[in-house]
Short mmCIF file of C-alpha atoms in Angstrom, two decimals:
data_model
loop_
_atom_site.label_atom_id
_atom_site.label_comp_id
_atom_site.label_asym_id
_atom_site.label_seq_id
_atom_site.Cartn_x
_atom_site.Cartn_y
_atom_site.Cartn_z
CA MET A 1 121.17 63.78 85.32
CA LYS A 2 118.03 63.76 86.48
CA HIS A 3 118.91 66.37 89.04
CA CYS A 4 120.18 69.04 86.29
CA LYS A 5 116.98 68.87 84.78
CA PHE A 6 115.32 69.68 87.88
CA LEU A 7 117.46 72.44 88.78
CA PHE A 8 116.98 73.77 85.05
CA SER A 9 113.47 73.48 85.05
CA LEU A 10 113.00 75.26 88.50
CA PHE A 11 115.54 77.94 87.34
CA LEU A 12 113.42 78.46 83.93
CA ALA A 13 110.22 78.60 86.11
CA LEU A 14 111.21 81.07 88.54
CA PHE A 15 113.10 82.97 85.59
CA LEU A 16 110.05 83.56 83.78
CA HIS A 17 108.56 85.95 86.15
CA GLY A 18 110.30 88.54 84.15
CA CYS A 19 110.71 86.79 80.90
CA THR A 20 109.70 90.09 78.99
CA THR A 21 111.62 92.93 79.09
CA VAL A 22 111.62 96.49 77.60
CA GLY A 23 115.10 96.24 76.74
CA PHE A 24 118.65 97.03 77.63
CA HIS A 25 120.14 100.66 76.94
CA ARG A 26 122.03 101.64 74.26
CA ASN A 27 123.72 105.11 75.32
CA SER A 28 125.25 106.17 72.04
CA ILE A 29 121.54 105.74 70.11
CA ARG A 30 120.18 107.58 73.23
CA GLU A 31 122.58 110.38 73.20
CA THR A 32 121.36 111.25 69.47
CA HIS A 33 117.71 112.07 70.64
CA ASP A 34 116.42 115.41 71.80
CA PHE A 35 114.17 115.02 74.88
CA GLY A 36 113.58 118.75 75.21
CA LYS A 37 113.16 120.50 78.65
CA LEU A 38 112.17 118.75 81.98
CA SER A 39 108.40 117.61 82.26
CA GLN A 40 106.32 116.58 85.09
CA ILE A 41 104.25 113.10 85.06
CA ARG A 42 101.49 113.67 87.81
CA VAL A 43 100.96 110.28 89.29
CA CYS A 44 97.54 109.42 91.11
CA VAL A 45 99.03 106.54 93.74
CA TRP A 46 96.83 103.77 95.05
CA LYS A 47 98.84 102.29 97.88
CA ASP A 48 97.81 99.17 99.36
CA GLU A 49 97.17 99.42 103.03
CA ASN A 50 100.43 97.14 103.69
CA VAL A 51 102.55 99.48 101.73
CA SER A 52 104.54 101.85 103.78
CA GLU A 53 104.89 105.58 102.79
CA GLU A 54 108.58 105.07 103.07
CA ARG A 55 108.39 102.07 100.32
CA MET A 56 106.43 104.17 98.06
CA ARG A 57 108.63 107.22 98.20
CA ASN A 58 111.57 104.81 97.38
CA LEU A 59 110.06 103.49 94.61
CA PHE A 60 109.73 106.46 93.07
CA GLU A 61 112.89 107.65 93.81
CA ILE A 62 113.96 104.80 91.84
CA TRP A 63 111.78 105.33 88.67
CA ASN A 64 112.68 109.08 88.92
CA GLU A 65 116.51 108.01 88.57
CA GLU A 66 115.61 106.31 85.36
CA LEU A 67 113.31 109.29 83.98
CA SER A 68 115.98 111.52 84.64
CA LEU A 69 117.80 110.24 81.35
CA TYR A 70 114.76 111.69 79.41
CA LYS A 71 114.10 115.13 81.38
CA LEU A 72 111.07 113.61 82.97
CA HIS A 73 110.05 113.37 86.70
CA ALA A 74 107.22 111.57 88.41
CA ASN A 75 105.37 113.47 90.91
CA ILE A 76 102.83 112.15 93.28
CA SER A 77 99.91 114.21 92.95
CA ASN A 78 97.51 112.28 95.40
CA VAL A 79 97.50 108.63 97.20
CA ARG A 80 94.41 106.98 97.60
CA LYS A 81 94.43 104.53 100.39
CA TRP A 82 93.39 100.86 98.88
CA ASN A 83 92.85 97.46 99.89
CA ARG A 84 94.29 94.69 96.94
CA LYS A 85 91.41 92.75 95.81
CA GLY A 86 91.52 89.34 94.26
CA TRP A 87 93.99 86.70 94.19
CA THR A 88 95.82 87.77 90.38
CA GLY A 89 96.80 90.72 88.78
CA GLY A 90 93.79 90.57 86.27
CA ALA A 91 91.65 91.56 89.16
CA ILE A 92 93.71 94.66 89.82
CA MET A 93 93.70 95.64 86.33
CA GLU A 94 89.91 95.34 86.00
CA GLU A 95 89.37 97.69 89.05
CA LEU A 96 91.96 100.24 87.47
CA TYR A 97 90.13 99.84 83.87
CA GLU A 98 86.85 101.06 85.89
CA SER A 99 88.47 104.20 87.15
CA ARG A 100 88.03 107.76 86.09
CA MET A 101 91.40 109.69 85.44
CA PRO A 102 91.27 112.54 87.94
CA PRO A 103 91.67 116.09 86.98
CA GLU A 104 94.99 116.48 88.91
CA CYS A 105 96.71 113.27 87.60
CA ASP A 106 98.42 112.21 84.06
CA ARG A 107 98.77 108.58 85.09
CA ILE A 108 97.04 106.35 87.84
CA PHE A 109 99.40 103.55 89.22
CA ALA A 110 98.84 100.86 92.04
CA LEU A 111 101.53 99.56 94.56
CA ALA A 112 99.98 96.19 95.31
CA GLY A 113 101.11 94.75 98.95
CA PHE A 114 101.99 91.57 99.57
CA LYS A 115 99.30 88.59 99.72
CA PHE A 116 99.16 85.04 100.89
CA SER A 117 98.34 84.05 97.26
CA ASP A 118 101.75 85.07 96.01
CA LEU A 119 103.41 82.74 98.14
CA VAL A 120 100.87 80.34 97.04
CA PHE A 121 101.66 80.57 93.37
CA GLU A 122 105.21 80.51 93.74
CA ILE A 123 104.72 77.31 95.82
CA GLY A 124 102.79 76.13 92.59
CA GLN A 125 105.52 77.16 90.49
CA ILE A 126 108.05 74.89 91.98
CA ILE A 127 105.53 72.18 92.17
CA LEU A 128 104.77 72.46 88.23
CA ALA A 129 108.61 72.83 87.49
CA LEU A 130 109.08 68.90 88.69
CA PHE A 131 107.07 68.19 85.59
CA PHE A 132 108.91 70.56 83.76
CA ILE A 133 105.99 72.95 83.19
CA PRO A 134 106.90 76.63 83.15
CA THR A 135 104.54 79.34 84.52
CA TYR A 136 105.13 82.87 85.50
CA GLN A 137 103.80 85.18 87.68
CA ILE A 138 102.84 88.80 86.70
CA LEU A 139 104.89 91.28 89.02
CA GLY A 140 103.13 94.06 87.24
CA ALA A 141 101.16 95.46 84.29
CA VAL A 142 100.23 98.59 82.19
CA ASP A 143 97.07 98.92 80.01
CA SER A 144 98.32 98.47 76.39
CA PRO A 145 95.79 101.00 74.52
CA THR A 146 97.02 103.96 76.32
CA GLY A 147 99.31 103.47 78.95
CA THR A 148 97.59 105.44 81.44
CA ARG A 149 97.15 103.00 84.35
CA GLY A 150 99.09 100.02 85.69
CA TYR A 151 100.50 98.55 88.95
CA ILE A 152 103.52 96.44 90.46
CA LEU A 153 103.80 93.94 93.49
CA ALA A 154 105.46 96.44 95.80
CA HIS A 155 107.36 94.06 98.20
CA THR A 156 109.76 91.38 96.58
CA SER A 157 108.39 88.68 98.70
CA THR A 158 109.12 85.69 96.60
CA LEU A 159 112.28 84.23 95.30
CA GLY A 160 111.22 84.78 91.55
CA HIS A 161 110.74 88.36 92.03
CA LEU A 162 114.32 88.42 93.96
CA LEU A 163 115.91 86.77 90.81
CA VAL A 164 114.67 89.70 88.39
CA GLY A 165 115.74 92.26 90.28
CA GLY A 166 112.52 92.68 92.57
CA ALA A 167 109.89 95.39 93.04
CA SER A 168 112.55 98.27 92.15
CA SER A 169 113.00 96.78 88.83
CA THR A 170 109.60 96.14 88.29
CA MET A 171 108.64 99.77 88.87
CA VAL A 172 111.31 100.94 86.14
CA HIS A 173 110.07 98.55 83.54
CA GLU A 174 106.21 99.38 84.11
CA GLY A 175 107.33 103.12 83.97
CA TYR A 176 108.66 102.71 80.68
CA HIS A 177 105.09 100.91 79.72
CA LEU A 178 103.55 104.60 81.27
CA LEU A 179 105.41 106.37 78.40
CA GLY A 180 104.28 104.32 76.00
CA CYS A 181 106.86 101.71 75.45
CA GLY A 182 106.88 98.08 74.23
CA HIS A 183 108.71 95.28 74.57
CA GLY A 184 112.19 94.92 73.09
CA PHE A 185 115.90 93.71 73.44
CA PHE A 186 117.06 97.08 73.42
CA LEU A 187 115.53 100.50 74.42
CA SER A 188 116.26 102.11 70.65
CA ASP A 189 112.71 101.93 69.91
CA CYS A 190 111.59 103.14 73.03
CA TYR A 191 113.98 106.44 72.90
CA GLU A 192 112.38 107.18 69.79
CA GLU A 193 108.54 106.96 71.48
CA ILE A 194 109.70 108.80 74.45
CA GLU A 195 111.05 111.95 72.16
CA LYS A 196 107.56 111.61 70.39
CA LEU A 197 106.03 111.88 73.63
CA LYS A 198 108.32 114.90 75.02
CA LYS A 199 107.17 116.69 71.49
CA ALA A 200 103.72 115.85 72.10
CA SER A 201 103.86 117.21 75.83
CA ASP A 202 105.24 120.46 74.64
CA SER A 203 102.44 121.10 72.07
CA GLU A 204 100.07 124.01 72.60
CA LYS A 205 97.06 121.19 72.78
CA ALA A 206 98.79 119.50 75.63
CA LYS A 207 99.06 122.58 77.48
CA GLN A 208 95.67 123.40 76.88
CA TYR A 209 94.25 120.47 78.51
CA ASN A 210 96.96 120.16 81.10
CA PHE A 211 97.42 116.77 80.55
CA LEU A 212 100.59 114.71 79.57
CA PRO A 213 99.67 112.70 76.24
CA ALA A 214 98.91 109.38 76.15
CA LEU A 215 98.77 106.63 73.71
CA ASN A 216 96.01 106.48 71.21
CA PRO A 217 95.09 103.16 70.19
CA GLU A 218 94.07 104.71 66.75
CA GLY A 219 97.49 105.88 66.71
CA GLY A 220 99.17 109.34 67.82
CA PHE A 221 98.28 111.11 71.06
CA ILE A 222 95.14 111.30 73.28
CA TYR A 223 95.88 114.79 74.65
CA ASP A 224 92.59 115.42 76.74
CA ARG A 225 92.01 113.20 79.96
CA ARG A 226 88.18 113.58 79.44
CA GLU A 227 88.84 111.04 75.97
CA ILE A 228 90.76 108.56 78.15
CA ASN A 229 87.88 108.40 80.58
CA LEU A 230 85.46 108.42 77.47
CA LEU A 231 87.37 105.29 76.21
CA PHE A 232 87.65 103.20 79.30
CA LEU A 233 84.35 104.37 80.83
CA GLY A 234 82.16 105.21 78.34
CA ASN A 235 81.07 108.96 79.40
#
């Protein structure tokens, strides 16, 4: 009985790596939405020094397979060589929050490489599981106010990450957040949000500023990247 409890606790701790989801597909509902014509998402990529070019390309190919459902395509506008700082995702997000949106990009996305701290965290999870204390590792994140910047752990380097589908699955998951989707059991609400985004991106205002609209924390969309920079940087 104790052995069963241990296995359950261990599984729970590892499963909670990906306890939240943007939802499962409902094809019949998605097909009722009009996603208009093909639109591009221009992404500035921060590529960690130990993430290969091939790995980066593969992750974007997987994301683009999902985006094709909505007549969207993510293009890598530029690649910044980057060295992941800190021990947690909070340090990555803090750095992203302090970064200006470049004129050639609609979103900023960091591909964080493996660090020894990731392994240490998983060992800590297993130890805490012995005492029935569930924990979870943040495998990726996107800013909630605008959905314009985020990151993933680009290597599937721990058992917990593997159990929830690895870096490829996380890439798709965070990709939905970059489109303004929240969490849910099904993607029904997300389809509606993406349809709104597509219509906004085809507006004269979006074309004027040459920017894929982003969520406005006060409602609606932000069409000018200068407003995004003002929101995050104050100038």
